[in-house]
PDB file of C-alpha atoms in Angstrom:
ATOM      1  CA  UNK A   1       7.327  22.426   7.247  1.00 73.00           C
ATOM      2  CA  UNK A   2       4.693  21.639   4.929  1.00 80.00           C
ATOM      3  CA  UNK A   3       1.341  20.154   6.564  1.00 90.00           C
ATOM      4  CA  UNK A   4      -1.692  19.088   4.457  1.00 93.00           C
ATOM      5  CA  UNK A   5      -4.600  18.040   6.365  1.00 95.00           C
ATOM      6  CA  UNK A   6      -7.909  16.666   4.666  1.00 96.00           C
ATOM      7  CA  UNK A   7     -10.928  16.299   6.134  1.00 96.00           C
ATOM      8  CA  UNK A   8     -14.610  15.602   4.819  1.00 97.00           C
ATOM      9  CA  UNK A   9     -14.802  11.819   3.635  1.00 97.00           C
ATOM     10  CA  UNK A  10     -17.311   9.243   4.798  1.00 97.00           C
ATOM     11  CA  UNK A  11     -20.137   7.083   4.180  1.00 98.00           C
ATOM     12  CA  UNK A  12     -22.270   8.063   1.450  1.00 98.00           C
ATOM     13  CA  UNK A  13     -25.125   6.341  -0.927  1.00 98.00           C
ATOM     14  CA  UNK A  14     -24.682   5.895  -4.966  1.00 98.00           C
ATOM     15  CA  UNK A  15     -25.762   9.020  -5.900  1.00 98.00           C
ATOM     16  CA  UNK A  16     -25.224  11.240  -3.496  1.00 98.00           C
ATOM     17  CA  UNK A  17     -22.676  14.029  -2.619  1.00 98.00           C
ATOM     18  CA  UNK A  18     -19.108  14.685  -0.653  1.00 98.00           C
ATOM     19  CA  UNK A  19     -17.229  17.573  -0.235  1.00 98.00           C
ATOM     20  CA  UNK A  20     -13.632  16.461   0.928  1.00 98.00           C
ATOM     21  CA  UNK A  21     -11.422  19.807   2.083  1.00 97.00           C
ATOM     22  CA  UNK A  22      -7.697  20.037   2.191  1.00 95.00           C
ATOM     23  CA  UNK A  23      -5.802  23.060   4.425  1.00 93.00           C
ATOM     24  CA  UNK A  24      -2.162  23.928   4.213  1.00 86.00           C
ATOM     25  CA  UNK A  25      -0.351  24.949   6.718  1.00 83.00           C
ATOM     26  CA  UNK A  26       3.216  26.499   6.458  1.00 76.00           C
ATOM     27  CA  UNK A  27       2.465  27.592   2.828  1.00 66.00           C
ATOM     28  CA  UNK A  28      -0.283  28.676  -0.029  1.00 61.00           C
ATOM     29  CA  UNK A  29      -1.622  27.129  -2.704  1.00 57.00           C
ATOM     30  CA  UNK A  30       0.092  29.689  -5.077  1.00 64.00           C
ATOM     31  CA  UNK A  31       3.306  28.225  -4.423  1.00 74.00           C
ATOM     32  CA  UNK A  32       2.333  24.791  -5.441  1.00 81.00           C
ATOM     33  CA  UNK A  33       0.532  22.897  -8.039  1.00 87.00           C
ATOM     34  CA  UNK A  34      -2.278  21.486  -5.999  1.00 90.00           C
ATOM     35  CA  UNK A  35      -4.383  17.862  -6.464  1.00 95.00           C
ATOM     36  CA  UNK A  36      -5.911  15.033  -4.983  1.00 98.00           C
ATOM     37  CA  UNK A  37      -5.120  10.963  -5.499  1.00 98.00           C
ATOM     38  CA  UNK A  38      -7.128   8.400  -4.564  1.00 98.00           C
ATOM     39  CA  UNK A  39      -6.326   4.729  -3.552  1.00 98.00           C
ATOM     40  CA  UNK A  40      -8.727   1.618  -3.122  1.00 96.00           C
ATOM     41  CA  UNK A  41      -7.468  -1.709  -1.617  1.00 92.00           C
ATOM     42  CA  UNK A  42      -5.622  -3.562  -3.690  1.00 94.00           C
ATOM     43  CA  UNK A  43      -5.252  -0.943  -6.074  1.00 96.00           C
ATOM     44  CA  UNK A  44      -2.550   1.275  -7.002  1.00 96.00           C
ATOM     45  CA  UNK A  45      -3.064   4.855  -5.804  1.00 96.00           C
ATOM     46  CA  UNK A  46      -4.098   7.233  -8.793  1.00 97.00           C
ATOM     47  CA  UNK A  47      -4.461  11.026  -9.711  1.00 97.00           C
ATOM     48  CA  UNK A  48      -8.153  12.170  -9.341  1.00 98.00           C
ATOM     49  CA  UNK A  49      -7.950  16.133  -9.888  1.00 98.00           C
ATOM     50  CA  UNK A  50      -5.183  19.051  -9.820  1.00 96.00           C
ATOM     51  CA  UNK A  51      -4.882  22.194 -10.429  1.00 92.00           C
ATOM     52  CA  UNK A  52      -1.677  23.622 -12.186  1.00 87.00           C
ATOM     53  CA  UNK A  53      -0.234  26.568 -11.484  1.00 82.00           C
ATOM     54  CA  UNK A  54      -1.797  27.898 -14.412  1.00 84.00           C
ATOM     55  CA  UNK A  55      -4.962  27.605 -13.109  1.00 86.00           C
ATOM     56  CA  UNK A  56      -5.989  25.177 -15.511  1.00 92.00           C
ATOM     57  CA  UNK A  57      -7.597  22.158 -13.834  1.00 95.00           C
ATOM     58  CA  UNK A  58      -7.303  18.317 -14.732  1.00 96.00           C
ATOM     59  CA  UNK A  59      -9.410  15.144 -14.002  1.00 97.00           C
ATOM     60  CA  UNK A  60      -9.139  11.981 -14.244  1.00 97.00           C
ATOM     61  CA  UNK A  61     -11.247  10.628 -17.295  1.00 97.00           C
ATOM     62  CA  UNK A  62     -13.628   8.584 -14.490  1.00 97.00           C
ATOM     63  CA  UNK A  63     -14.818  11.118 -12.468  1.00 98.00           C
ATOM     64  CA  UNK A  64     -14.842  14.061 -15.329  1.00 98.00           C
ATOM     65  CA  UNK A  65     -18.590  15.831 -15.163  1.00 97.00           C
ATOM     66  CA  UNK A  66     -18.818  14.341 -11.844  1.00 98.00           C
ATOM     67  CA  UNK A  67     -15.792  15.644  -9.522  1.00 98.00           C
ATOM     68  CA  UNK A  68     -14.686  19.376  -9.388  1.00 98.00           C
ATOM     69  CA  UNK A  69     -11.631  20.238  -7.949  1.00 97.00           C
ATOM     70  CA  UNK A  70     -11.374  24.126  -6.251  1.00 95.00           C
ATOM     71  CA  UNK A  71      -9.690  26.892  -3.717  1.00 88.00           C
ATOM     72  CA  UNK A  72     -11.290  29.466  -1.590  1.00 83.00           C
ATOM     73  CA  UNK A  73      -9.883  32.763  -2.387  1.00 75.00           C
ATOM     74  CA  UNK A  74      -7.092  32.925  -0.258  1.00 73.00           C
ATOM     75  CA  UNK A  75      -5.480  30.108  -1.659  1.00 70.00           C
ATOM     76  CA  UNK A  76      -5.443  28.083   2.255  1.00 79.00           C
ATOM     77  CA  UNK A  77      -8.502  25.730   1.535  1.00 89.00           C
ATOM     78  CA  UNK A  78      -8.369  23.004  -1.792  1.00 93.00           C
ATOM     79  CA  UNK A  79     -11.598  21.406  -2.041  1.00 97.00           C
ATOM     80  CA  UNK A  80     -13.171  18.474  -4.165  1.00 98.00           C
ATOM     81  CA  UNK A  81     -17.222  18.202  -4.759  1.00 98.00           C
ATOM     82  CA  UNK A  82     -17.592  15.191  -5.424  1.00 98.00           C
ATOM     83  CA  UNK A  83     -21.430  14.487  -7.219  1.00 98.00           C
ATOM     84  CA  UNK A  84     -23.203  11.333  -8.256  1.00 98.00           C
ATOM     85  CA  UNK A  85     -20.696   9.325  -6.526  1.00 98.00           C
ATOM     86  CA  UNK A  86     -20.411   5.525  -7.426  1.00 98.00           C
ATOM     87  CA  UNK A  87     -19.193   1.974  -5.444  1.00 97.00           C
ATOM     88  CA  UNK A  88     -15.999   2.714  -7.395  1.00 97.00           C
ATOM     89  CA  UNK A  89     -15.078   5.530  -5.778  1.00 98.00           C
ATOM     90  CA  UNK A  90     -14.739   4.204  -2.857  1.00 98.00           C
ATOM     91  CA  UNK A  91     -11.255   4.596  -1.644  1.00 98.00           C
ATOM     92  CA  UNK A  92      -8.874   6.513   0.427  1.00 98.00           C
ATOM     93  CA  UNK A  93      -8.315  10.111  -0.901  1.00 98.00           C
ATOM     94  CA  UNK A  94      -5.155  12.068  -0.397  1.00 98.00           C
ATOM     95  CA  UNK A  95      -4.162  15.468  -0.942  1.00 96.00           C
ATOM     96  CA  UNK A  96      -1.168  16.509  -2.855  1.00 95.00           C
ATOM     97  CA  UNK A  97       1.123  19.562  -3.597  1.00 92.00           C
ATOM     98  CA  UNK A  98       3.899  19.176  -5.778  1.00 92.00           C
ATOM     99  CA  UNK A  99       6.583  21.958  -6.828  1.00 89.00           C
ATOM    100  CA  UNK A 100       6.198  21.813 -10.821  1.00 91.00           C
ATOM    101  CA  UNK A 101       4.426  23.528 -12.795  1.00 88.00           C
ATOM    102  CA  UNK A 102       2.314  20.567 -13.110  1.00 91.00           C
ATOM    103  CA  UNK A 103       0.537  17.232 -11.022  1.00 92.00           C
ATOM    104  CA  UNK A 104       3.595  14.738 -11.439  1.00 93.00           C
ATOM    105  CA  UNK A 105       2.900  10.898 -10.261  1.00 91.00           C
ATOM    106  CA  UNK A 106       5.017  11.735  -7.038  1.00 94.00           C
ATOM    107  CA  UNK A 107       4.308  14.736  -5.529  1.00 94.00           C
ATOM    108  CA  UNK A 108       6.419  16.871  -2.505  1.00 92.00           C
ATOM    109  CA  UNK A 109       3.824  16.631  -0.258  1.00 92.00           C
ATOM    110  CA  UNK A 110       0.569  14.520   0.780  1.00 95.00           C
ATOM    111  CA  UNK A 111      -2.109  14.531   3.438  1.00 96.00           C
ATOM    112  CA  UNK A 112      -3.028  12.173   6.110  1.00 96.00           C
ATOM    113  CA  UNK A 113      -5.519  10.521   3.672  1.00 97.00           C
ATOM    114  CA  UNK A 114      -9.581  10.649   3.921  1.00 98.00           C
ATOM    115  CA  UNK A 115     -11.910   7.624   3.221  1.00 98.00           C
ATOM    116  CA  UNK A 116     -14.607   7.904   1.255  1.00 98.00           C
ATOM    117  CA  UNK A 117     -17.168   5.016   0.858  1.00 98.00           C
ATOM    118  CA  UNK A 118     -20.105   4.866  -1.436  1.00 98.00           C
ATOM    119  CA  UNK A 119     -22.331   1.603  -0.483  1.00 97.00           C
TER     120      UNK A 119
END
């Protein structure tokens, strides 16, 4: 079965830096188009960065030039450097793998779920 762990959130200051990983176990990446979500309370959960199988990666237009989305070179490890990070990022971030070709809105599989939290 399909396992996506995440680890790497936590408590950071505006400004600063995060680097949240994700490792798969029971698959690779290459199989999978590959992203992370994000959900603050009393929000609705949202797409932050993917991958597609293409290669070609896609962010959300509030973290673009700020958020960069990644795999080492065996395909196990997604990552997501997050820079100049702001109170609204705080939330909860998941990890996603979905079976098309692209990020859909519901993927196959998602993580446990990391919080970050910028105060």
């Amino acid at each position: 079965d399909v396992q996506l762990v995440e680890s790497g959130g936590g408590l950071v200051q505006p400004g600063g830096s995060l680097r949240l990983s994700c490792a798969a176990n029971g698959y690779t990446y290459s199989s999978y188009c590959m992203g992370w979500f994000r959900q603050a309370p009393g929000k609705e959960r949202e797409g932050v960065a993917a991958v597609d199988f293409d290669g070609v990666a896609r962010y959300a237009d509030s973290v673009k030039g700020r958020f960069t989305i990644s795999q080492d070179n065996s395909k196990t490890t997604l990552y997501l450097q997050m820079n100049d990070l702001k109170p609204e990022d705080t939330a909860m971030y998941y990890c996603a793998a979905d079976k098309n070709p692209r990020m859909t809105a519901i993927p196959d599989y998602w993580g446990q779920g990391t919080q970050v939290t910028v105060s």
